[in-house]
Amino acid sequence: MSARTQKRTRGATITDPTPRPSVTEEGKQMLQERIIDLRDRRLAELVPLMVEQERDERIVAQYEDLLAEIAEWEAFLAEAVVIAPRREDSPPVVELGDRVLISDADREQEWVRVVDPKEAFLDDERISATSPLGRALIGAKARSSISVEAPAGTWRCRVLRIDQPAQPARRSA
């Protein structure tokens, strides 16, 4: 257990119930690019409008919202742990960061990537690990059938393939 997730209280050690968030390497890069875009383009567009004598307060609110969003993403990235590639001998089950090919009852196939809820909005492939499908996929094996309990009802799908994050290339000495 890391020192980050433990707290000391009057001599006793207790576990912090909120572990650090996880992010894929690609998700981290996408969020860093988003921060740069927000700061360098979107905020820059609003600055001239902020100094006008009769400025619109909606512009001020928009500016403050962007500052808050930047601060939120920077705090998330400062706290988040990049998902490390698993060893080759790891069990072949779906874990956070994996890309998974699933097939529904109509045999339609779709790739999804199971990620931390904060990362899920980055593209259409990413799904939150806390979503009904994400929860059902975590721990599933390739070629297994899983049951997804969603608010609209229970449905089944099949896990066809699991692609784990690539291991970094080894440097030769």
mmCIF file of N, CA and C in Angstrom, residues 92-141:
data_model
loop_
_atom_site.group_PDB
_atom_site.id
_atom_site.type_symbol
_atom_site.label_atom_id
_atom_site.label_comp_id
_atom_site.label_asym_id
_atom_site.label_seq_id
_atom_site.Cartn_x
_atom_site.Cartn_y
_atom_site.Cartn_z
ATOM 1 N N PRO A 92 -5.032 -12.924 -18.791
ATOM 2 C CA PRO A 92 -5.669 -12.224 -19.909
ATOM 3 C C PRO A 92 -7.106 -11.798 -19.582
ATOM 4 N N VAL A 93 -7.239 -10.862 -18.659
ATOM 5 C CA VAL A 93 -8.554 -10.338 -18.293
ATOM 6 C C VAL A 93 -8.567 -8.834 -18.520
ATOM 7 N N VAL A 94 -9.751 -8.284 -18.698
ATOM 8 C CA VAL A 94 -9.897 -6.852 -18.943
ATOM 9 C C VAL A 94 -9.552 -6.071 -17.679
ATOM 10 N N GLU A 95 -8.680 -5.093 -17.837
ATOM 11 C CA GLU A 95 -8.311 -4.189 -16.754
ATOM 12 C C GLU A 95 -8.417 -2.759 -17.270
ATOM 13 N N LEU A 96 -8.334 -1.817 -16.354
ATOM 14 C CA LEU A 96 -8.394 -0.405 -16.700
ATOM 15 C C LEU A 96 -7.331 -0.077 -17.747
ATOM 16 N N GLY A 97 -7.726 0.620 -18.799
ATOM 17 C CA GLY A 97 -6.811 1.008 -19.867
ATOM 18 C C GLY A 97 -6.833 0.080 -21.064
ATOM 19 N N ASP A 98 -7.437 -1.105 -20.914
ATOM 20 C CA ASP A 98 -7.474 -2.062 -22.020
ATOM 21 C C ASP A 98 -8.457 -1.636 -23.102
ATOM 22 N N ARG A 99 -8.115 -2.012 -24.313
ATOM 23 C CA ARG A 99 -9.002 -1.821 -25.467
ATOM 24 C C ARG A 99 -9.646 -3.184 -25.726
ATOM 25 N N VAL A 100 -10.980 -3.213 -25.826
ATOM 26 C CA VAL A 100 -11.711 -4.479 -25.874
ATOM 27 C C VAL A 100 -12.650 -4.497 -27.078
ATOM 28 N N LEU A 101 -12.607 -5.590 -27.835
ATOM 29 C CA LEU A 101 -13.539 -5.781 -28.943
ATOM 30 C C LEU A 101 -14.702 -6.609 -28.418
ATOM 31 N N ILE A 102 -15.918 -6.041 -28.500
ATOM 32 C CA ILE A 102 -17.106 -6.742 -28.024
ATOM 33 C C ILE A 102 -18.076 -6.951 -29.179
ATOM 34 N N SER A 103 -18.958 -7.921 -29.003
ATOM 35 C CA SER A 103 -19.993 -8.220 -29.990
ATOM 36 C C SER A 103 -21.317 -8.333 -29.245
ATOM 37 N N ASP A 104 -22.356 -7.664 -29.776
ATOM 38 C CA ASP A 104 -23.661 -7.721 -29.116
ATOM 39 C C ASP A 104 -24.504 -8.860 -29.701
ATOM 40 N N ALA A 105 -25.759 -8.948 -29.282
ATOM 41 C CA ALA A 105 -26.647 -10.030 -29.722
ATOM 42 C C ALA A 105 -26.856 -10.027 -31.231
ATOM 43 N N ASP A 106 -26.762 -8.864 -31.863
ATOM 44 C CA ASP A 106 -26.906 -8.761 -33.320
ATOM 45 C C ASP A 106 -25.588 -9.015 -34.047
ATOM 46 N N ARG A 107 -24.583 -9.412 -33.298
ATOM 47 C CA ARG A 107 -23.231 -9.690 -33.804
ATOM 48 C C ARG A 107 -22.526 -8.449 -34.347
ATOM 49 N N GLU A 108 -23.001 -7.282 -33.932
ATOM 50 C CA GLU A 108 -22.304 -6.048 -34.288
ATOM 51 C C GLU A 108 -21.102 -5.901 -33.361
ATOM 52 N N GLN A 109 -19.958 -5.593 -33.957
ATOM 53 C CA GLN A 109 -18.729 -5.488 -33.183
ATOM 54 C C GLN A 109 -18.367 -4.028 -32.942
ATOM 55 N N GLU A 110 -17.759 -3.795 -31.786
ATOM 56 C CA GLU A 110 -17.352 -2.439 -31.426
ATOM 57 C C GLU A 110 -16.141 -2.513 -30.496
ATOM 58 N N TRP A 111 -15.189 -1.625 -30.744
ATOM 59 C CA TRP A 111 -14.045 -1.485 -29.848
ATOM 60 C C TRP A 111 -14.391 -0.467 -28.766
ATOM 61 N N VAL A 112 -14.045 -0.783 -27.526
ATOM 62 C CA VAL A 112 -14.184 0.160 -26.417
ATOM 63 C C VAL A 112 -12.895 0.126 -25.608
ATOM 64 N N ARG A 113 -12.583 1.238 -24.956
ATOM 65 C CA ARG A 113 -11.415 1.293 -24.069
ATOM 66 C C ARG A 113 -11.941 1.662 -22.686
ATOM 67 N N VAL A 114 -11.689 0.807 -21.698
ATOM 68 C CA VAL A 114 -12.182 1.008 -20.337
ATOM 69 C C VAL A 114 -11.210 1.937 -19.602
ATOM 70 N N VAL A 115 -11.725 3.103 -19.180
ATOM 71 C CA VAL A 115 -10.860 4.121 -18.570
ATOM 72 C C VAL A 115 -11.508 4.730 -17.329
ATOM 73 N N ASP A 116 -10.730 5.525 -16.611
ATOM 74 C CA ASP A 116 -11.223 6.301 -15.477
ATOM 75 C C ASP A 116 -12.351 7.212 -15.970
ATOM 76 N N PRO A 117 -13.375 7.438 -15.157
ATOM 77 C CA PRO A 117 -14.489 8.292 -15.591
ATOM 78 C C PRO A 117 -14.063 9.671 -16.105
ATOM 79 N N LYS A 118 -13.001 10.251 -15.546
ATOM 80 C CA LYS A 118 -12.551 11.580 -15.982
ATOM 81 C C LYS A 118 -12.013 11.564 -17.409
ATOM 82 N N GLU A 119 -11.524 10.412 -17.856
ATOM 83 C CA GLU A 119 -10.921 10.302 -19.190
ATOM 84 C C GLU A 119 -11.941 9.898 -20.258
ATOM 85 N N ALA A 120 -13.095 9.424 -19.836
ATOM 86 C CA ALA A 120 -14.056 8.811 -20.760
ATOM 87 C C ALA A 120 -14.579 9.747 -21.845
ATOM 88 N N PHE A 121 -14.610 11.045 -21.613
ATOM 89 C CA PHE A 121 -15.183 11.977 -22.594
ATOM 90 C C PHE A 121 -14.260 12.258 -23.779
ATOM 91 N N LEU A 122 -13.008 11.832 -23.717
ATOM 92 C CA LEU A 122 -12.022 12.243 -24.713
ATOM 93 C C LEU A 122 -12.311 11.775 -26.139
ATOM 94 N N ASP A 123 -12.917 10.619 -26.302
ATOM 95 C CA ASP A 123 -13.312 10.174 -27.639
ATOM 96 C C ASP A 123 -14.437 9.153 -27.511
ATOM 97 N N ASP A 124 -14.986 8.748 -28.638
ATOM 98 C CA ASP A 124 -16.143 7.855 -28.630
ATOM 99 C C ASP A 124 -15.805 6.417 -28.259
ATOM 100 N N GLU A 125 -14.545 6.039 -28.316
ATOM 101 C CA GLU A 125 -14.153 4.672 -27.983
ATOM 102 C C GLU A 125 -14.076 4.456 -26.471
ATOM 103 N N ARG A 126 -13.740 5.484 -25.737
ATOM 104 C CA ARG A 126 -13.527 5.362 -24.294
ATOM 105 C C ARG A 126 -14.850 5.257 -23.545
ATOM 106 N N ILE A 127 -14.876 4.321 -22.587
ATOM 107 C CA ILE A 127 -16.037 4.200 -21.709
ATOM 108 C C ILE A 127 -15.550 4.216 -20.267
ATOM 109 N N SER A 128 -16.364 4.757 -19.403
ATOM 110 C CA SER A 128 -16.021 4.839 -17.994
ATOM 111 C C SER A 128 -16.043 3.452 -17.360
ATOM 112 N N ALA A 129 -15.057 3.190 -16.517
ATOM 113 C CA ALA A 129 -15.017 1.927 -15.783
ATOM 114 C C ALA A 129 -16.193 1.815 -14.820
ATOM 115 N N THR A 130 -16.840 2.943 -14.515
ATOM 116 C CA THR A 130 -17.986 2.914 -13.604
ATOM 117 C C THR A 130 -19.319 2.812 -14.343
ATOM 118 N N SER A 131 -19.294 2.815 -15.677
ATOM 119 C CA SER A 131 -20.524 2.653 -16.458
ATOM 120 C C SER A 131 -20.957 1.186 -16.372
ATOM 121 N N PRO A 132 -22.211 0.882 -16.694
ATOM 122 C CA PRO A 132 -22.639 -0.524 -16.653
ATOM 123 C C PRO A 132 -21.757 -1.448 -17.506
ATOM 124 N N LEU A 133 -21.430 -1.033 -18.734
ATOM 125 C CA LEU A 133 -20.578 -1.867 -19.577
ATOM 126 C C LEU A 133 -19.170 -1.948 -19.007
ATOM 127 N N GLY A 134 -18.628 -0.834 -18.546
ATOM 128 C CA GLY A 134 -17.289 -0.836 -17.959
ATOM 129 C C GLY A 134 -17.192 -1.767 -16.759
ATOM 130 N N ARG A 135 -18.180 -1.706 -15.869
ATOM 131 C CA ARG A 135 -18.183 -2.586 -14.685
ATOM 132 C C ARG A 135 -18.264 -4.053 -15.096
ATOM 133 N N ALA A 136 -19.065 -4.354 -16.120
ATOM 134 C CA ALA A 136 -19.203 -5.739 -16.571
ATOM 135 C C ALA A 136 -17.923 -6.247 -17.239
ATOM 136 N N LEU A 137 -17.204 -5.363 -17.913
ATOM 137 C CA LEU A 137 -15.995 -5.779 -18.629
ATOM 138 C C LEU A 137 -14.806 -6.023 -17.704
ATOM 139 N N ILE A 138 -14.663 -5.227 -16.648
ATOM 140 C CA ILE A 138 -13.506 -5.382 -15.756
ATOM 141 C C ILE A 138 -13.473 -6.815 -15.212
ATOM 142 N N GLY A 139 -12.367 -7.500 -15.453
ATOM 143 C CA GLY A 139 -12.192 -8.877 -14.989
ATOM 144 C C GLY A 139 -12.657 -9.935 -15.976
ATOM 145 N N ALA A 140 -13.307 -9.528 -17.070
ATOM 146 C CA ALA A 140 -13.789 -10.498 -18.060
ATOM 147 C C ALA A 140 -12.624 -11.051 -18.880
ATOM 148 N N LYS A 141 -12.764 -12.282 -19.336
ATOM 149 C CA LYS A 141 -11.752 -12.928 -20.169
ATOM 150 C C LYS A 141 -12.166 -12.857 -21.633
#
